[in-house]
Every structure is written in structure tokens, then in C-alpha cells.
Amino acid sequence: MTNEFIHFDKISRETWQNLHRKSRAPLSAEELNSIKSFNDQINLQDVVDVYLPLTHLIQIYKRAKEDLAFSKGIFLQKNLKKQPFIIGISGSVAVGKSTTSRLLQILLSRTFDNAKVELVTTDGFLYPNAILEERNLLNRKGFPESYNMELLLDFLDHLKNGQSYQIPVYSHEIYDIVSHEKQDIEAADFVIVEGINVFQNPQNEHLYMTDFFDFSIYVDAEVENIEKWYLERFMKLLDLAKNDSNNFYHRFTKQNEEEVIAFAKNIWKTINLVNLTDYIKPTRNRAEMILHKSENHEIDEIYLKK
């Protein structure tokens, strides 16, 4: 084990799946298919083996947080306001963060009676393309400086205080922030915040986003596998854009496949891989848990902070 993982316990999938009494997945195969990303291979067995034990562990963390808040209230001789349990989920582009987040949203809402679970992706906190262009950052989209981190921290601060908040909406179809559209995020029992940048905060040395998280997950895989998944996803996005001239990817459907693949490989190499190597992966050990995926998207190892 490298030094980087020295403060993590490495748990095989076989060991992990036996840490929780077997039960049926609280969702159907159809529901699972409707929430998984394009090329994700997740199935109901993965839900039972990996995600049900994870949900049980989150229950333990939530109970510990509530016990601590209760004891703290007694010590301070005041009633502390109930706070949402905030979960951060990070990892590379195309590694499957969205599937993990949407699945956890369903599992938490069905494990905890009447729990309200909000899901937020940090794409909405990207600066609009017009601002990125003005700052000559369009080719740095997804890099730390392309996000309005102050707005993101303000959002997390409001959430932590049990206040609702309106956040911008990002569309992958138009590859930009949707002007005049906002997503209302209510104070909830759980809030899942998902994005490549959720363990970073280069604009504010005094405050990290991780300071707001009660539990955090990094979805990990070998670089060559992530590149393969990224290219598969790129081709699927093109397929969906064929008949929609407003779609950002429509322009690529006019090119031959070889050109498109060469273009996508170049985007991976010059943008996504650089971002992963320089900014995303170095934050991996800030997570409470690392879910490692093998070649076919299957989670084979779990690392839990000691």
C-alpha cells in the first residue's frame, strides 16, 4: 500500500458485502436503468453488495453527528438548529459520479422514513461561457478557476444553516449555464453535492468545501479505463445529438468517425487528463471513502478512512 493510502483501510468487495445483512435492493431494475449514466454497467447485485452496506454506514455517521450535536447543545446550554447531512461525491469526468449520486439519493430516501434528499451537481456553479470567453478560460472549463467557488461556498453555508437557496442550472446539451433558470434547493435531511471539484477550493485558503461535508466519497478507476469510458460517452452524446441542431454536440455529427474520435482523444489528453492529474486526483485522500472501479465499472475495492 502506498503512503497515500496509509490512513485508509482497504476492504475487498467480498469482505464489504458481508458487513451488512443481506436484503433486497429497494428499487427495481427499471428504476436503476433510468438513473444510470449512458455506459455504466451497474446492476441490482452491485446495489445489494456495495451500496446497501454504504447506506448503512452513512446511517452510523448520521447518528454519530446527531449525538455530537445533542451533547454539544447541552454543553453550550442552547438548542442547536438541525442541520442537513451533507455528502460530497468527487472523481474524474466519466468515472460514474452521477450514477453513484442518483442511486444514493434513492437509497437514502427509502432507507430513512420520509427523508428529503436533495442532489446538486457543481456544474451549475461554472461561470457562463460568455464570462469564460472574456477571461480566456473556455479551454479551462472544469478546471478550478472556471467555477464560481465563492457562490458555491455561500450555497453550502446557507444549506448548513438550514436555509433554502436558488442555484444556477447547467445544460450539457447547450454546454452552458441556462440563463433565467434556477434550481430551488430546499433545506433537506440529506444533500448530495456531486462534482469534479468538490474537494478543492483554490480561491479561498481559509475554507475548503470539505469543511461542510459530513461524509465524502471519491469514485476512482485506472486512467486508461476512465479514458475508454469518456470516449464511449462522447460517441453516445453524438448519437443523441444527431437530430437536434441546438445541441452542442450536433456539429460533430457532420464529421467522419475517425476525425471525431481523434478530436475526443485530444480533448481527453489536453483537458480532462490534465485536470484529473493536476487537480482532481490530488484531492482523493481528502475523502472519507474511495470506491475503486475495475475495467467493467464494477466496484472491486473500498478504502475507508481509519
Short mmCIF file of C-alpha atoms in Angstrom, two decimals:
data_model
loop_
_atom_site.label_atom_id
_atom_site.label_comp_id
_atom_site.label_asym_id
_atom_site.label_seq_id
_atom_site.Cartn_x
_atom_site.Cartn_y
_atom_site.Cartn_z
CA MET A 1 0.00 0.00 0.00
CA THR A 2 1.38 3.39 -0.95
CA ASN A 3 1.82 6.14 1.63
CA GLU A 4 -1.14 7.92 0.13
CA PHE A 5 -3.48 5.23 1.48
CA ILE A 6 -1.74 4.83 4.83
CA HIS A 7 -4.71 6.24 6.74
CA PHE A 8 -7.27 4.11 4.88
CA ASP A 9 -8.44 0.56 5.50
CA LYS A 10 -8.54 -1.37 2.22
CA ILE A 11 -11.62 -3.62 2.05
CA SER A 12 -12.27 -6.13 -0.73
CA ARG A 13 -15.74 -6.31 -2.24
CA GLU A 14 -16.21 -9.81 -0.77
CA THR A 15 -15.48 -8.56 2.76
CA TRP A 16 -17.54 -5.40 2.28
CA GLN A 17 -20.68 -7.17 1.05
CA ASN A 18 -20.66 -9.34 4.19
CA LEU A 19 -20.65 -6.36 6.54
CA HIS A 20 -24.36 -5.82 6.03
CA ARG A 21 -27.13 -8.34 6.43
CA LYS A 22 -28.38 -9.32 3.01
CA SER A 23 -31.57 -7.66 1.87
CA ARG A 24 -33.26 -6.88 -1.40
CA ALA A 25 -32.46 -3.69 -3.27
CA PRO A 26 -35.25 -1.15 -2.55
CA LEU A 27 -35.58 -0.29 -6.24
CA SER A 28 -36.39 -2.17 -9.43
CA ALA A 29 -34.07 -2.95 -12.35
CA GLU A 30 -36.10 -0.44 -14.45
CA GLU A 31 -35.55 2.32 -11.89
CA LEU A 32 -31.84 1.53 -11.79
CA ASN A 33 -31.61 1.69 -15.59
CA SER A 34 -33.40 5.04 -15.60
CA ILE A 35 -30.84 6.67 -13.28
CA LYS A 36 -27.59 5.17 -14.51
CA SER A 37 -25.35 7.10 -16.87
CA PHE A 38 -25.05 6.05 -20.54
CA ASN A 39 -22.37 3.40 -20.35
CA ASP A 40 -22.45 2.47 -16.67
CA GLN A 41 -22.78 -1.31 -16.15
CA ILE A 42 -24.24 -1.15 -12.62
CA ASN A 43 -26.82 -3.84 -11.73
CA LEU A 44 -29.02 -4.76 -8.78
CA GLN A 45 -26.32 -7.10 -7.40
CA ASP A 46 -23.98 -4.09 -7.11
CA VAL A 47 -26.70 -2.25 -5.20
CA VAL A 48 -27.00 -5.10 -2.69
CA ASP A 49 -23.25 -5.83 -2.44
CA VAL A 50 -21.86 -2.29 -2.36
CA TYR A 51 -24.49 0.40 -1.91
CA LEU A 52 -26.68 -1.10 0.82
CA PRO A 53 -23.67 -1.52 3.17
CA LEU A 54 -22.66 2.05 2.22
CA THR A 55 -26.13 3.35 3.11
CA HIS A 56 -25.91 1.53 6.44
CA LEU A 57 -22.51 3.14 7.12
CA ILE A 58 -23.95 6.59 6.34
CA GLN A 59 -26.68 5.84 8.92
CA ILE A 60 -23.92 5.27 11.51
CA TYR A 61 -22.22 8.58 10.60
CA LYS A 62 -25.54 10.42 10.72
CA ARG A 63 -26.37 9.02 14.16
CA ALA A 64 -22.90 10.00 15.43
CA LYS A 65 -23.36 13.53 14.07
CA GLU A 66 -26.75 13.87 15.82
CA ASP A 67 -25.35 12.53 19.12
CA LEU A 68 -22.49 15.01 18.94
CA ALA A 69 -24.86 17.91 18.16
CA PHE A 70 -27.07 16.91 21.10
CA SER A 71 -24.11 16.73 23.52
CA LYS A 72 -22.71 20.00 22.18
CA GLY A 73 -26.08 21.67 22.74
CA ILE A 74 -26.10 20.53 26.37
CA PHE A 75 -22.53 21.76 26.83
CA LEU A 76 -23.29 25.17 25.26
CA GLN A 77 -26.67 25.29 27.06
CA LYS A 78 -28.57 26.10 23.89
CA ASN A 79 -30.73 24.41 21.30
CA LEU A 80 -28.70 23.81 18.16
CA LYS A 81 -30.58 24.05 14.87
CA LYS A 82 -30.97 20.74 12.99
CA GLN A 83 -28.57 20.62 10.06
CA PRO A 84 -28.77 18.59 6.86
CA PHE A 85 -26.33 15.70 6.46
CA ILE A 86 -24.16 16.76 3.51
CA ILE A 87 -22.40 14.20 1.33
CA GLY A 88 -19.72 15.20 -1.20
CA ILE A 89 -19.00 12.96 -4.21
CA SER A 90 -15.95 13.56 -6.41
CA GLY A 91 -13.86 11.85 -9.09
CA SER A 92 -12.86 12.26 -12.72
CA VAL A 93 -15.10 13.18 -15.63
CA ALA A 94 -16.84 9.99 -16.93
CA VAL A 95 -16.00 7.85 -13.87
CA GLY A 96 -19.64 7.39 -12.83
CA LYS A 97 -20.16 10.01 -10.09
CA SER A 98 -23.65 10.85 -11.36
CA THR A 99 -24.86 7.25 -11.16
CA THR A 100 -23.47 6.90 -7.63
CA SER A 101 -25.14 10.18 -6.59
CA ARG A 102 -28.57 9.41 -8.07
CA LEU A 103 -28.53 5.90 -6.64
CA LEU A 104 -27.61 7.16 -3.17
CA GLN A 105 -30.40 9.74 -3.42
CA ILE A 106 -32.96 6.97 -3.96
CA LEU A 107 -31.50 4.62 -1.34
CA LEU A 108 -31.33 7.30 1.36
CA SER A 109 -34.88 8.50 0.68
CA ARG A 110 -36.13 4.91 1.02
CA THR A 111 -33.94 3.88 3.98
CA PHE A 112 -34.86 6.86 6.16
CA ASP A 113 -38.62 7.28 6.58
CA ASN A 114 -39.91 10.40 4.80
CA ALA A 115 -36.38 11.73 4.32
CA LYS A 116 -35.98 14.59 1.86
CA VAL A 117 -32.80 14.12 -0.20
CA GLU A 118 -31.58 16.90 -2.49
CA LEU A 119 -28.99 16.32 -5.22
CA VAL A 120 -26.83 19.15 -6.52
CA THR A 121 -24.17 18.97 -9.22
CA THR A 122 -21.49 21.64 -9.18
CA ASP A 123 -21.82 22.15 -12.98
CA GLY A 124 -24.33 24.87 -12.10
CA PHE A 125 -21.51 26.83 -10.45
CA LEU A 126 -19.41 27.01 -13.62
CA TYR A 127 -19.12 30.55 -14.93
CA PRO A 128 -21.28 31.06 -18.07
CA ASN A 129 -19.39 30.58 -21.36
CA ALA A 130 -19.52 34.33 -22.05
CA ILE A 131 -17.54 35.04 -18.86
CA LEU A 132 -15.13 32.15 -19.53
CA GLU A 133 -14.52 33.53 -23.04
CA GLU A 134 -13.98 37.03 -21.70
CA ARG A 135 -11.38 35.64 -19.27
CA ASN A 136 -9.85 33.39 -21.93
CA LEU A 137 -10.80 30.30 -19.91
CA LEU A 138 -13.09 28.39 -22.30
CA ASN A 139 -10.38 25.75 -22.79
CA ARG A 140 -10.01 25.53 -19.00
CA LYS A 141 -13.67 24.65 -18.42
CA GLY A 142 -13.85 22.26 -15.47
CA PHE A 143 -10.53 23.50 -14.07
CA PRO A 144 -10.69 25.15 -10.62
CA GLU A 145 -10.66 28.72 -11.96
CA SER A 146 -13.73 28.09 -14.17
CA TYR A 147 -16.02 27.75 -11.13
CA ASN A 148 -17.60 30.49 -9.05
CA MET A 149 -16.32 28.99 -5.81
CA GLU A 150 -17.47 31.91 -3.67
CA LEU A 151 -21.06 31.27 -4.81
CA LEU A 152 -20.62 27.56 -4.12
CA LEU A 153 -19.33 28.21 -0.59
CA ASP A 154 -22.17 30.67 0.03
CA PHE A 155 -24.64 27.99 -1.07
CA LEU A 156 -23.10 25.40 1.29
CA ASP A 157 -23.10 27.91 4.15
CA HIS A 158 -26.84 28.59 3.65
CA LEU A 159 -27.54 24.85 3.48
CA LYS A 160 -25.60 24.17 6.66
CA ASN A 161 -27.78 26.78 8.38
CA GLY A 162 -30.96 25.06 7.22
CA GLN A 163 -31.82 27.77 4.65
CA SER A 164 -33.06 27.18 1.11
CA TYR A 165 -31.11 28.54 -1.87
CA GLN A 166 -31.51 29.11 -5.61
CA ILE A 167 -28.67 27.84 -7.77
CA PRO A 168 -27.89 28.25 -11.49
CA VAL A 169 -28.72 25.41 -13.89
CA TYR A 170 -26.20 23.92 -16.33
CA SER A 171 -27.18 22.09 -19.53
CA HIS A 172 -24.87 19.55 -21.20
CA GLU A 173 -26.98 19.86 -24.36
CA ILE A 174 -26.12 23.54 -24.82
CA TYR A 175 -22.80 23.20 -22.94
CA ASP A 176 -23.56 26.32 -20.92
CA ILE A 177 -25.45 27.80 -17.96
CA VAL A 178 -29.15 28.20 -18.80
CA SER A 179 -29.92 31.88 -18.41
CA HIS A 180 -33.08 32.79 -16.44
CA GLU A 181 -33.35 29.27 -15.00
CA LYS A 182 -32.72 28.39 -11.35
CA GLN A 183 -32.95 25.25 -9.25
CA ASP A 184 -34.56 25.64 -5.84
CA ILE A 185 -32.69 23.68 -3.19
CA GLU A 186 -34.71 23.32 -0.01
CA ALA A 187 -33.29 22.64 3.42
CA ALA A 188 -33.35 18.83 3.45
CA ASP A 189 -32.42 15.84 5.60
CA PHE A 190 -29.65 14.94 3.16
CA VAL A 191 -27.91 16.96 0.47
CA ILE A 192 -25.63 15.21 -2.01
CA VAL A 193 -23.16 17.56 -3.72
CA GLU A 194 -21.53 15.97 -6.76
CA GLY A 195 -18.74 17.31 -8.96
CA ILE A 196 -15.13 17.00 -10.04
CA ASN A 197 -14.21 19.99 -7.86
CA VAL A 198 -15.95 19.24 -4.57
CA PHE A 199 -12.78 18.58 -2.58
CA GLN A 200 -10.98 21.65 -3.97
CA ASN A 201 -11.04 25.29 -3.09
CA PRO A 202 -8.09 27.16 -4.50
CA GLN A 203 -9.74 30.61 -4.29
CA ASN A 204 -10.11 30.62 -0.54
CA GLU A 205 -7.22 29.31 1.54
CA HIS A 206 -9.19 29.58 4.80
CA LEU A 207 -12.16 27.46 3.83
CA TYR A 208 -12.48 24.17 1.98
CA MET A 209 -15.70 22.69 0.66
CA THR A 210 -14.81 19.53 2.57
CA ASP A 211 -15.35 21.54 5.79
CA PHE A 212 -19.07 21.40 5.01
CA PHE A 213 -19.28 17.66 4.34
CA ASP A 214 -20.40 15.08 6.89
CA PHE A 215 -19.36 12.24 4.59
CA SER A 216 -17.39 12.24 1.35
CA ILE A 217 -16.79 9.72 -1.44
CA TYR A 218 -14.19 9.67 -4.21
CA VAL A 219 -15.02 7.43 -7.19
CA ASP A 220 -11.74 6.06 -8.55
CA ALA A 221 -10.51 3.97 -11.50
CA GLU A 222 -7.38 3.45 -13.61
CA VAL A 223 -6.76 6.30 -16.04
CA GLU A 224 -6.91 4.06 -19.15
CA ASN A 225 -10.37 2.81 -18.09
CA ILE A 226 -11.68 6.33 -17.50
CA GLU A 227 -10.39 7.42 -20.92
CA LYS A 228 -12.22 4.48 -22.54
CA TRP A 229 -15.45 5.39 -20.70
CA TYR A 230 -15.03 9.06 -21.68
CA LEU A 231 -14.70 8.17 -25.38
CA GLU A 232 -17.70 5.81 -25.21
CA ARG A 233 -19.74 8.55 -23.57
CA PHE A 234 -18.65 11.13 -26.15
CA MET A 235 -19.85 8.87 -29.00
CA LYS A 236 -23.19 8.25 -27.23
CA LEU A 237 -23.70 12.02 -26.78
CA LEU A 238 -23.12 12.43 -30.53
CA ASP A 239 -25.68 9.77 -31.24
CA LEU A 240 -28.26 11.63 -29.13
CA ALA A 241 -27.44 14.95 -30.85
CA LYS A 242 -27.94 13.66 -34.41
CA ASN A 243 -31.34 15.25 -34.95
CA ASP A 244 -31.04 18.26 -32.66
CA SER A 245 -29.28 21.21 -34.25
CA ASN A 246 -29.41 23.15 -30.95
CA ASN A 247 -27.35 20.50 -29.22
CA PHE A 248 -23.69 21.43 -28.64
CA TYR A 249 -22.59 18.00 -29.94
CA HIS A 250 -24.62 18.28 -33.17
CA ARG A 251 -21.70 19.95 -35.01
CA PHE A 252 -19.56 16.85 -34.57
CA THR A 253 -22.17 14.59 -36.18
CA LYS A 254 -21.26 16.13 -39.57
CA GLN A 255 -17.67 14.84 -39.31
CA ASN A 256 -16.47 11.34 -40.07
CA GLU A 257 -15.96 8.99 -37.14
CA GLU A 258 -12.15 8.93 -37.33
CA GLU A 259 -11.96 12.72 -37.05
CA VAL A 260 -14.41 12.77 -34.15
CA ILE A 261 -12.52 10.09 -32.22
CA ALA A 262 -9.22 11.93 -32.79
CA PHE A 263 -10.87 15.16 -31.55
CA ALA A 264 -12.32 13.44 -28.42
CA LYS A 265 -8.95 11.80 -27.65
CA ASN A 266 -7.28 15.19 -27.90
CA ILE A 267 -9.86 16.76 -25.53
CA TRP A 268 -9.22 13.92 -23.09
CA LYS A 269 -5.44 14.28 -23.28
CA THR A 270 -5.14 18.07 -23.21
CA ILE A 271 -8.03 18.95 -20.86
CA ASN A 272 -9.62 16.14 -18.85
CA LEU A 273 -6.46 14.14 -18.16
CA VAL A 274 -4.53 17.28 -17.15
CA ASN A 275 -7.38 18.33 -14.83
CA LEU A 276 -7.53 14.83 -13.32
CA THR A 277 -3.76 14.61 -12.79
CA ASP A 278 -3.19 18.15 -11.52
CA TYR A 279 -6.36 19.00 -9.59
CA ILE A 280 -8.82 16.14 -9.07
CA LYS A 281 -6.71 13.10 -8.12
CA PRO A 282 -4.53 15.04 -5.62
CA THR A 283 -7.73 15.61 -3.55
CA ARG A 284 -8.57 11.89 -3.43
CA ASN A 285 -7.34 11.27 0.11
CA ARG A 286 -9.50 14.10 1.47
CA ALA A 287 -12.43 11.71 1.02
CA GLU A 288 -13.80 9.60 3.84
CA MET A 289 -14.22 6.73 1.38
CA ILE A 290 -12.77 5.75 -2.00
CA LEU A 291 -14.84 3.47 -4.25
CA HIS A 292 -12.46 1.86 -6.75
CA LYS A 293 -13.88 0.59 -10.06
CA SER A 294 -12.42 -2.13 -12.25
CA GLU A 295 -12.49 -2.27 -16.05
CA ASN A 296 -16.20 -3.16 -16.41
CA HIS A 297 -17.34 -0.39 -14.00
CA GLU A 298 -17.66 -2.90 -11.16
CA ILE A 299 -16.59 -1.68 -7.72
CA ASP A 300 -13.87 -4.13 -6.63
CA GLU A 301 -12.24 -2.34 -3.68
CA ILE A 302 -13.33 0.07 -1.00
CA TYR A 303 -10.99 2.28 1.03
CA LEU A 304 -12.38 3.69 4.28
CA LYS A 305 -10.55 6.31 6.31
CA LYS A 306 -9.29 4.84 9.60
#
